[in-house]
Coordinates of C-alpha atoms in Angstrom, one line a residue:
M1 CA -1.0 23.1 -23.0
R2 CA -3.9 25.2 -22.1
P3 CA -3.2 29.1 -21.3
V4 CA -2.4 29.7 -17.7
S5 CA -2.1 33.1 -16.1
Y6 CA 0.7 33.7 -13.6
L7 CA 1.2 35.7 -10.4
R8 CA 4.5 36.1 -8.2
P9 CA 3.5 37.6 -4.8
D10 CA 5.9 38.7 -2.4
G11 CA 4.3 37.8 1.1
V12 CA 2.8 34.6 2.6
D13 CA -0.6 36.1 3.1
D14 CA -0.8 37.5 -0.3
A15 CA -0.1 34.1 -1.8
V16 CA -2.6 32.4 0.4
Q17 CA -5.2 35.2 -0.3
A18 CA -4.7 34.9 -4.0
V19 CA -5.1 31.2 -4.3
T20 CA -7.9 31.0 -1.6
A21 CA -10.1 33.6 -3.8
D22 CA -9.8 31.7 -7.0
P23 CA -10.7 27.9 -7.1
G24 CA -8.9 27.9 -10.4
S25 CA -5.6 29.0 -8.9
H26 CA -2.7 26.6 -7.7
F27 CA 0.5 27.3 -5.9
L28 CA 3.7 26.6 -7.9
A29 CA 6.9 25.8 -6.3
G30 CA 9.8 23.8 -7.9
G31 CA 7.3 22.5 -10.4
T32 CA 8.3 19.2 -10.8
T33 CA 5.0 17.6 -10.7
E34 CA 2.7 20.4 -11.4
V35 CA 4.2 21.3 -14.7
D36 CA 4.3 17.5 -15.9
L37 CA 0.5 17.1 -15.0
L38 CA -0.3 20.5 -16.8
R39 CA 1.2 19.2 -19.9
Q40 CA -0.4 15.8 -19.6
H41 CA -3.8 17.6 -19.1
V42 CA -4.4 16.1 -15.7
L43 CA -4.4 19.3 -13.8
A44 CA -5.9 22.4 -15.3
P45 CA -5.4 25.5 -13.2
R46 CA -6.5 28.8 -14.5
R47 CA -3.6 30.6 -12.7
L48 CA -0.3 29.5 -11.1
V49 CA 0.7 31.6 -8.2
D50 CA 4.5 31.4 -7.8
I51 CA 5.7 31.0 -4.3
N52 CA 9.5 30.8 -4.8
R53 CA 10.2 34.2 -3.5
L54 CA 8.5 33.7 -0.2
P55 CA 10.7 33.4 3.0
L56 CA 10.2 29.8 3.5
A57 CA 13.5 28.2 2.6
G58 CA 15.3 28.1 5.9
I59 CA 16.5 25.1 7.9
E60 CA 16.7 25.9 11.6
D61 CA 17.8 24.0 14.7
L62 CA 15.1 23.6 17.4
P63 CA 15.8 24.1 21.1
D64 CA 15.0 20.4 21.6
G65 CA 17.5 19.1 19.2
G66 CA 14.7 18.8 16.5
V67 CA 15.0 20.6 13.0
R68 CA 12.6 22.9 11.3
I69 CA 12.7 22.7 7.5
G70 CA 11.1 25.4 5.3
A71 CA 8.6 24.3 2.8
L72 CA 10.6 25.8 -0.1
A73 CA 13.8 24.3 1.2
R74 CA 14.9 22.1 -1.9
M75 CA 15.4 18.4 -1.4
S76 CA 19.0 18.7 -2.1
E77 CA 19.4 21.5 0.7
A78 CA 17.6 19.3 3.3
A79 CA 19.7 16.2 2.3
A80 CA 22.9 18.1 2.9
S81 CA 22.1 20.0 6.1
P82 CA 24.6 18.9 8.7
A83 CA 21.7 18.9 11.2
V84 CA 19.6 16.4 9.2
R85 CA 22.4 14.1 8.1
E86 CA 23.7 13.6 11.7
R87 CA 20.5 13.6 13.8
F88 CA 18.2 12.1 11.2
P89 CA 20.2 10.0 8.6
M90 CA 17.3 8.3 7.5
V91 CA 15.6 11.5 6.2
S92 CA 18.8 12.4 4.2
Q93 CA 19.0 9.0 2.8
A94 CA 15.5 9.1 1.6
L95 CA 16.0 12.3 0.0
E96 CA 19.0 11.3 -1.9
L97 CA 17.6 8.0 -3.0
G98 CA 13.9 9.9 -3.9
A99 CA 15.1 11.5 -7.2
S100 CA 17.8 12.5 -9.8
A101 CA 20.2 15.2 -8.7
Q102 CA 18.5 17.4 -11.2
L103 CA 15.0 17.0 -9.5
R104 CA 16.5 17.2 -6.2
H105 CA 17.8 20.7 -6.7
M106 CA 14.4 21.8 -8.0
A107 CA 11.9 20.0 -6.0
S108 CA 10.7 21.8 -2.6
M109 CA 10.1 19.9 0.5
G110 CA 6.6 21.3 0.8
G111 CA 5.9 20.1 -2.8
N112 CA 7.3 16.6 -2.1
M113 CA 4.6 16.3 0.7
L114 CA 1.9 17.2 -1.9
Q115 CA 3.2 15.3 -4.9
K116 CA 0.6 13.3 -6.9
V117 CA 0.5 9.6 -7.3
R118 CA 2.3 7.7 -10.1
C119 CA -0.5 5.5 -11.0
A120 CA -0.5 5.4 -14.7
Y121 CA -4.2 5.6 -14.8
Y122 CA -4.3 8.8 -12.9
R123 CA -1.7 10.3 -15.1
D124 CA -2.9 9.4 -18.7
G125 CA -5.9 11.8 -18.2
E126 CA -8.4 9.4 -19.7
S127 CA -8.7 6.2 -17.8
P128 CA -11.5 6.0 -15.2
C129 CA -9.7 7.3 -12.0
N130 CA -11.6 8.2 -8.7
K131 CA -8.7 10.5 -7.8
R132 CA -8.9 12.5 -10.8
E133 CA -12.6 12.2 -11.5
P134 CA -14.6 11.1 -8.4
G135 CA -17.0 8.4 -9.0
S136 CA -15.6 7.3 -12.2
G137 CA -14.0 4.2 -11.0
C138 CA -10.6 2.8 -10.3
S139 CA -9.0 1.1 -13.6
A140 CA -6.0 -0.1 -11.4
L141 CA -8.2 -2.7 -9.4
H142 CA -8.7 -4.9 -12.5
G143 CA -5.7 -3.5 -14.6
V144 CA -2.1 -3.1 -14.3
S145 CA -1.3 -3.0 -10.6
R146 CA 2.4 -4.4 -10.0
T147 CA 3.5 -1.3 -8.3
H148 CA 0.2 -0.4 -6.5
A149 CA -0.5 -0.5 -2.8
V150 CA -1.4 -3.6 -0.4
L151 CA -2.1 -1.6 2.8
G152 CA -4.7 1.0 3.6
V153 CA -6.4 0.5 0.2
S154 CA -10.2 0.5 -0.5
D155 CA -12.7 -0.4 -3.4
H156 CA -12.0 3.0 -4.8
C157 CA -8.2 3.4 -5.0
I158 CA -5.1 1.2 -4.6
A159 CA -2.6 4.0 -5.7
T160 CA 0.8 3.7 -3.9
H161 CA 2.0 7.1 -2.3
P162 CA 5.2 8.1 -4.1
S163 CA 7.1 10.1 -1.7
D164 CA 10.4 8.7 -0.2
V165 CA 11.1 11.3 2.5
A166 CA 7.4 11.2 3.9
V167 CA 8.2 7.7 5.1
P168 CA 11.0 8.5 7.6
L169 CA 9.0 11.6 8.6
A170 CA 6.1 9.5 9.5
A171 CA 8.4 7.3 11.4
L172 CA 10.0 10.5 13.4
D173 CA 6.2 11.9 14.0
A174 CA 7.2 15.1 12.1
R175 CA 4.8 17.7 12.0
I176 CA 3.6 19.6 8.9
H177 CA 2.7 23.2 9.5
T178 CA 0.5 25.3 7.2
R179 CA -1.2 28.9 6.8
G180 CA -4.6 29.6 5.4
V181 CA -6.8 32.4 5.5
H182 CA -8.0 31.5 9.0
G183 CA -4.6 31.3 10.6
E184 CA -1.9 28.6 11.3
R185 CA -2.4 24.8 11.6
S186 CA -0.3 21.8 12.1
H187 CA -0.7 18.1 11.5
T188 CA 1.4 15.3 12.2
V189 CA 2.5 13.4 9.0
D190 CA 0.2 10.4 9.8
E191 CA -2.8 12.8 10.1
F192 CA -1.7 14.8 7.0
F193 CA -2.0 11.9 4.5
L194 CA -5.5 10.6 4.1
Q195 CA -6.5 6.9 3.4
P196 CA -8.8 7.0 0.4
G197 CA -11.8 5.1 1.8
A198 CA -14.7 6.4 -0.4
T199 CA -13.1 9.9 -1.2
P200 CA -9.5 9.2 -2.8
H201 CA -9.6 12.6 -4.4
R202 CA -9.1 14.1 -0.8
E203 CA -5.6 13.3 0.0
H204 CA -4.8 15.9 2.7
P205 CA -6.9 17.8 5.3
L206 CA -5.9 21.1 3.6
D207 CA -8.4 23.7 2.5
H208 CA -8.0 25.4 -1.0
G209 CA -5.3 28.0 -0.7
E210 CA -3.9 26.7 2.6
L211 CA -0.1 26.7 2.1
I212 CA 2.6 24.4 3.7
T213 CA 5.0 26.6 5.4
A214 CA 7.4 24.1 7.3
I215 CA 8.2 20.6 8.3
E216 CA 9.1 20.2 12.1
V217 CA 11.1 17.1 12.9
P218 CA 11.3 16.7 16.7
A219 CA 14.3 15.3 18.4
L220 CA 14.7 11.7 18.7
P221 CA 18.1 10.5 19.8
M222 CA 17.9 6.9 18.4
A223 CA 17.2 8.5 15.3
R224 CA 20.9 9.2 14.8
R225 CA 21.4 5.4 14.1
S226 CA 18.3 5.2 11.6
R227 CA 18.3 3.9 8.3
Y228 CA 16.3 4.1 5.0
L229 CA 16.2 0.9 3.0
K230 CA 14.7 1.1 -0.6
V231 CA 14.1 -1.9 -2.9
R232 CA 13.2 -1.1 -6.5
D233 CA 13.4 -2.4 -9.9
R234 CA 16.5 -0.6 -10.8
E235 CA 19.3 1.4 -9.1
S236 CA 18.7 4.9 -10.2
Y237 CA 15.6 7.0 -10.6
E238 CA 12.9 4.6 -9.6
F239 CA 10.0 4.6 -7.2
A240 CA 10.1 2.1 -4.4
L241 CA 8.4 -1.4 -4.8
V242 CA 9.2 -1.5 -0.9
S243 CA 11.0 1.0 1.5
V244 CA 11.6 0.8 5.3
A245 CA 12.5 3.7 7.5
A246 CA 13.7 2.5 11.0
A247 CA 15.2 3.6 14.2
V248 CA 15.9 1.2 17.0
D249 CA 17.4 1.2 20.6
T250 CA 18.3 -1.8 22.5
D251 CA 19.1 -2.6 26.1
D252 CA 20.7 -5.5 27.2
G253 CA 19.6 -7.5 23.9
A254 CA 16.0 -6.3 24.3
I255 CA 14.3 -3.4 22.1
S256 CA 13.7 -0.5 24.3
G257 CA 12.6 1.9 21.6
V258 CA 11.7 1.7 17.9
R259 CA 10.2 3.8 15.0
I260 CA 9.2 2.2 11.7
A261 CA 7.5 3.3 8.7
L262 CA 6.8 1.5 5.3
G263 CA 6.9 3.1 1.8
G264 CA 6.0 1.5 -1.6
V265 CA 3.3 -0.7 -0.1
A266 CA 0.6 1.7 1.0
V267 CA -1.7 4.5 -0.1
K268 CA 0.1 6.8 2.3
P269 CA 3.4 6.9 4.2
W270 CA 2.6 3.6 6.6
R271 CA 3.5 4.0 9.9
A272 CA 4.1 0.3 11.2
R273 CA 2.4 0.6 14.6
R274 CA 1.6 -3.1 14.9
A275 CA 5.1 -4.1 14.2
E276 CA 6.2 -1.5 16.9
E277 CA 4.1 -2.9 19.5
V278 CA 5.3 -6.5 18.9
L279 CA 9.1 -5.3 19.0
L280 CA 8.9 -3.1 21.9
G281 CA 10.3 -4.8 25.0
A282 CA 10.9 -8.1 22.9
P283 CA 14.3 -9.6 22.3
A284 CA 16.2 -8.5 19.3
T285 CA 16.2 -11.6 17.4
D286 CA 15.2 -12.7 13.7
E287 CA 12.2 -14.4 15.3
T288 CA 10.8 -11.3 16.7
F289 CA 11.7 -9.3 13.7
E290 CA 9.6 -12.0 11.7
R291 CA 6.7 -11.9 13.9
A292 CA 6.6 -8.2 13.8
A293 CA 6.9 -8.0 10.1
R294 CA 4.0 -10.7 9.7
E295 CA 1.8 -8.7 12.1
E296 CA 2.0 -5.7 10.3
L297 CA 1.5 -7.2 6.7
A298 CA -1.4 -9.5 7.9
A299 CA -3.8 -6.8 6.7
A300 CA -2.4 -6.7 3.1
R301 CA -4.9 -6.9 0.4
T302 CA -3.2 -7.7 -3.0
T303 CA -4.2 -8.0 -6.5
A304 CA -2.7 -10.9 -8.7
M305 CA 0.0 -8.6 -9.9
N306 CA 1.2 -7.3 -6.7
A307 CA 0.9 -10.5 -4.5
F308 CA 4.7 -10.4 -4.0
K309 CA 4.5 -7.2 -2.1
P310 CA 3.8 -8.4 1.4
D311 CA 6.6 -10.9 1.5
L312 CA 9.1 -8.6 -0.2
A313 CA 8.2 -6.1 2.6
R314 CA 8.5 -8.5 5.4
R315 CA 12.0 -9.5 4.2
T316 CA 12.9 -5.9 3.7
L317 CA 11.7 -5.0 7.2
V318 CA 13.6 -8.0 8.9
R319 CA 16.8 -7.1 7.0
A320 CA 16.6 -3.3 8.1
L321 CA 16.2 -4.5 11.7
R322 CA 18.6 -7.1 11.8
A323 CA 21.3 -4.7 10.5
L324 CA 20.3 -2.0 12.9
T325 CA 20.5 -4.2 16.0
T326 CA 23.7 -6.0 14.9
T327 CA 26.1 -4.0 13.2
G328 CA 24.3 -0.8 13.3
T329 CA 24.8 -0.3 9.7
V330 CA 22.7 -1.2 6.6
T331 CA 23.0 0.1 3.0
G332 CA 20.0 2.3 1.8
R333 CA 20.0 0.7 -1.4
Q334 CA 18.7 -2.6 -2.8
G335 CA 20.8 -5.5 -2.0

């Protein structure tokens, strides 16, 4: 490992100034991704600015019934929060299915939003990868791509976004708050995660040194009956092949409200707006669910190795919608 200097500021503005002033500085929170990538020589910061002492770990109720989760709240803390569990169960389910207990106790909510892709070509530090070295090419396009994305892909990158909890946050229109040298900003989750296009190395609209301070989840009454369904190769400590975050309201057999996002199939947490449009006002039947799922997956672009994903995503979405509109319950694990 290369030598790295270390700084531990006491204030948010001090931390922001320290990283902004030095292109070779990175923030360090839980370190569950940063330290791995340092060891693999994928990232090479000259200095780590430890932000763990900053007052950004609180979880607060909002007046409208929403929740504000501090960027330094640990995944396990957010999952265990009574407000999150009761009002937004798909968020707590995604957090609990997203990592081992050890990682959940260390990983921060802000860090989870910024975690790097799990593409082996990005992480080996040597293969051509446009995320790691812009313009070098994408090895996954003609390589091993079974777990890669089928939605939002480009000729420059097909890496799947790895976060579980970002998927329900996208469905809930959560906002990510940041602070930089020019003040505070906020972005919806959908705005925060960028599609690769021709610039896959640019994953978020953040300036260097801009710090995530909180995630704000607005009130949504139907989210109390929401669920996160994750399908993966093994039951424990594995990334999603497909996941679905969904909340549905029905009125006299018709869908009166719906929020859906997909994980494991896209280059970012994928808000399923086409499916939502098909479902809203339609009868809550398997025929409607199938039609909505097919409409959402119609734009899928596959490789020979991940051609199974659109059908798996379709069946997983139908399963989640069927369960939510019949019994109101669905397991969060692979069936």
